[in-house]
mmCIF file of C-alpha atoms in Angstrom:
data_model
loop_
_atom_site.group_PDB
_atom_site.id
_atom_site.type_symbol
_atom_site.label_atom_id
_atom_site.label_comp_id
_atom_site.label_asym_id
_atom_site.label_seq_id
_atom_site.Cartn_x
_atom_site.Cartn_y
_atom_site.Cartn_z
ATOM 1 C CA MET A 508 12.867 2.575 -39.272
ATOM 2 C CA GLN A 509 10.307 4.174 -36.995
ATOM 3 C CA MET A 510 10.840 4.309 -33.205
ATOM 4 C CA PRO A 511 7.947 3.293 -30.944
ATOM 5 C CA GLU A 512 6.254 6.157 -29.082
ATOM 6 C CA GLU A 513 7.420 4.924 -25.680
ATOM 7 C CA PHE A 514 11.074 5.432 -26.698
ATOM 8 C CA LYS A 515 10.448 9.011 -27.846
ATOM 9 C CA LYS A 516 9.511 10.214 -24.355
ATOM 10 C CA PRO A 517 12.332 11.409 -22.104
ATOM 11 C CA PRO A 518 12.803 9.429 -18.887
ATOM 12 C CA LEU A 519 11.427 10.803 -15.644
ATOM 13 C CA SER A 520 13.868 13.094 -13.905
ATOM 14 C CA LEU A 521 15.253 12.574 -10.431
ATOM 15 C CA GLY A 522 13.046 15.400 -9.148
ATOM 16 C CA ASP A 523 9.944 13.746 -10.587
ATOM 17 C CA TRP A 524 10.809 10.503 -8.818
ATOM 18 C CA ILE A 525 11.506 12.272 -5.503
ATOM 19 C CA ILE A 526 8.144 14.042 -5.659
ATOM 20 C CA SER A 527 6.389 10.791 -6.583
ATOM 21 C CA VAL A 528 7.948 8.919 -3.667
ATOM 22 C CA LEU A 529 7.199 11.730 -1.196
ATOM 23 C CA VAL A 530 3.570 11.971 -2.336
ATOM 24 C CA SER A 531 3.177 8.191 -2.104
ATOM 25 C CA LYS A 532 4.270 8.267 1.556
ATOM 26 C CA ILE A 533 1.448 10.620 2.643
ATOM 27 C CA PRO A 534 -1.185 8.532 4.443
ATOM 28 C CA LEU A 535 -4.388 7.935 2.456
ATOM 29 C CA ILE A 536 -3.538 10.567 -0.186
ATOM 30 C CA GLY A 537 -0.468 8.583 -1.190
ATOM 31 C CA PHE A 538 -2.502 5.379 -1.449
ATOM 32 C CA ILE A 539 -5.058 7.137 -3.659
ATOM 33 C CA MET A 540 -2.298 8.600 -5.835
ATOM 34 C CA LEU A 541 -0.719 5.166 -6.246
ATOM 35 C CA ILE A 542 -4.050 3.860 -7.501
ATOM 36 C CA VAL A 543 -4.364 6.802 -9.912
ATOM 37 C CA TRP A 544 -0.812 6.344 -11.226
ATOM 38 C CA ALA A 545 -1.323 2.577 -11.566
ATOM 39 C CA VAL A 546 -4.510 2.777 -13.651
ATOM 40 C CA ASP A 547 -4.078 6.046 -15.580
ATOM 41 C CA SER A 548 -3.143 5.427 -19.208
ATOM 42 C CA ASN A 549 -1.383 8.823 -19.488
ATOM 43 C CA THR A 550 1.088 8.022 -16.705
ATOM 44 C CA ASP A 551 4.627 7.072 -17.718
ATOM 45 C CA LYS A 552 4.937 3.276 -18.066
ATOM 46 C CA ASN A 553 7.795 3.049 -15.544
ATOM 47 C CA LYS A 554 5.881 5.124 -12.994
ATOM 48 C CA SER A 555 2.756 3.028 -13.568
ATOM 49 C CA ASN A 556 4.660 -0.222 -12.970
ATOM 50 C CA TRP A 557 6.295 1.252 -9.869
ATOM 51 C CA ALA A 558 2.878 2.312 -8.524
ATOM 52 C CA LYS A 559 1.470 -1.182 -9.132
ATOM 53 C CA ALA A 560 4.404 -2.753 -7.290
ATOM 54 C CA GLU A 561 4.008 -0.297 -4.383
ATOM 55 C CA LEU A 562 0.293 -1.107 -4.162
ATOM 56 C CA ILE A 563 0.943 -4.844 -4.077
ATOM 57 C CA VAL A 564 3.582 -4.493 -1.349
ATOM 58 C CA THR A 565 1.347 -2.109 0.641
ATOM 59 C CA LEU A 566 -1.621 -4.476 0.461
ATOM 60 C CA ILE A 567 0.552 -7.406 1.558
ATOM 61 C CA PHE A 568 1.793 -5.436 4.580
ATOM 62 C CA ILE A 569 -1.739 -4.320 5.447
ATOM 63 C CA GLY A 570 -2.891 -7.949 5.316
ATOM 64 C CA ILE A 571 -0.016 -9.119 7.509
ATOM 65 C CA SER A 572 -0.693 -6.272 9.967
ATOM 66 C CA ILE A 573 -4.387 -7.147 10.227
ATOM 67 C CA LEU A 574 -3.517 -10.792 10.786
ATOM 68 C CA PHE A 575 -0.945 -9.881 13.453
ATOM 69 C CA VAL A 576 -3.354 -7.559 15.292
ATOM 70 C CA ALA A 577 -6.100 -10.183 15.140
ATOM 71 C CA ILE A 578 -3.835 -12.863 16.612
ATOM 72 C CA ILE A 579 -2.655 -10.563 19.416
ATOM 73 C CA GLY A 580 -6.233 -9.358 20.048
ATOM 74 C CA PHE A 581 -7.620 -12.872 20.273
ATOM 75 C CA GLY A 582 -4.761 -13.777 22.608
ATOM 76 C CA PHE A 583 -5.626 -10.917 24.958
ATOM 77 C CA PHE A 584 -9.318 -11.783 24.793
ATOM 78 C CA ALA A 585 -8.651 -15.444 25.566
ATOM 79 C CA ASN A 586 -6.439 -14.462 28.503
ATOM 80 C CA PHE A 587 -9.097 -12.073 29.817
ATOM 81 C CA ALA A 588 -11.886 -14.643 29.370
ATOM 82 C CA ASP A 589 -9.957 -17.218 31.416
ATOM 83 C CA GLU A 590 -9.672 -14.847 34.391
ATOM 84 C CA VAL A 591 -13.374 -13.924 34.559
ATOM 85 C CA ASP A 592 -15.504 -15.838 37.047
ATOM 86 C CA TRP A 593 -18.535 -16.444 34.839
ATOM 87 C CA SER A 594 -20.532 -17.977 37.705
ATOM 88 C CA GLN A 595 -20.859 -14.565 39.399
ATOM 89 C CA ILE A 596 -22.421 -12.938 36.345
ATOM 90 C CA ASP A 597 -26.224 -12.991 36.358
#
């Protein structure tokens, strides 16, 4: 019986995972590396799935952050707009 190719590869070592996690935490470069690891066909399947999961979680947090900042920003703008006496502006 022949083993599939994916079972012939040794698992990633602890050092490989530590380096991967550290690189992924670098702003912008880490995001780019996650994209590369997620779409590259030569990347280990486990690392590729991990990168895809990290990208999904990162994009969700970015979306929530943008929404939160927008709500706070509109709140400040509405508060500022209420205090301006628009009749004095030419």
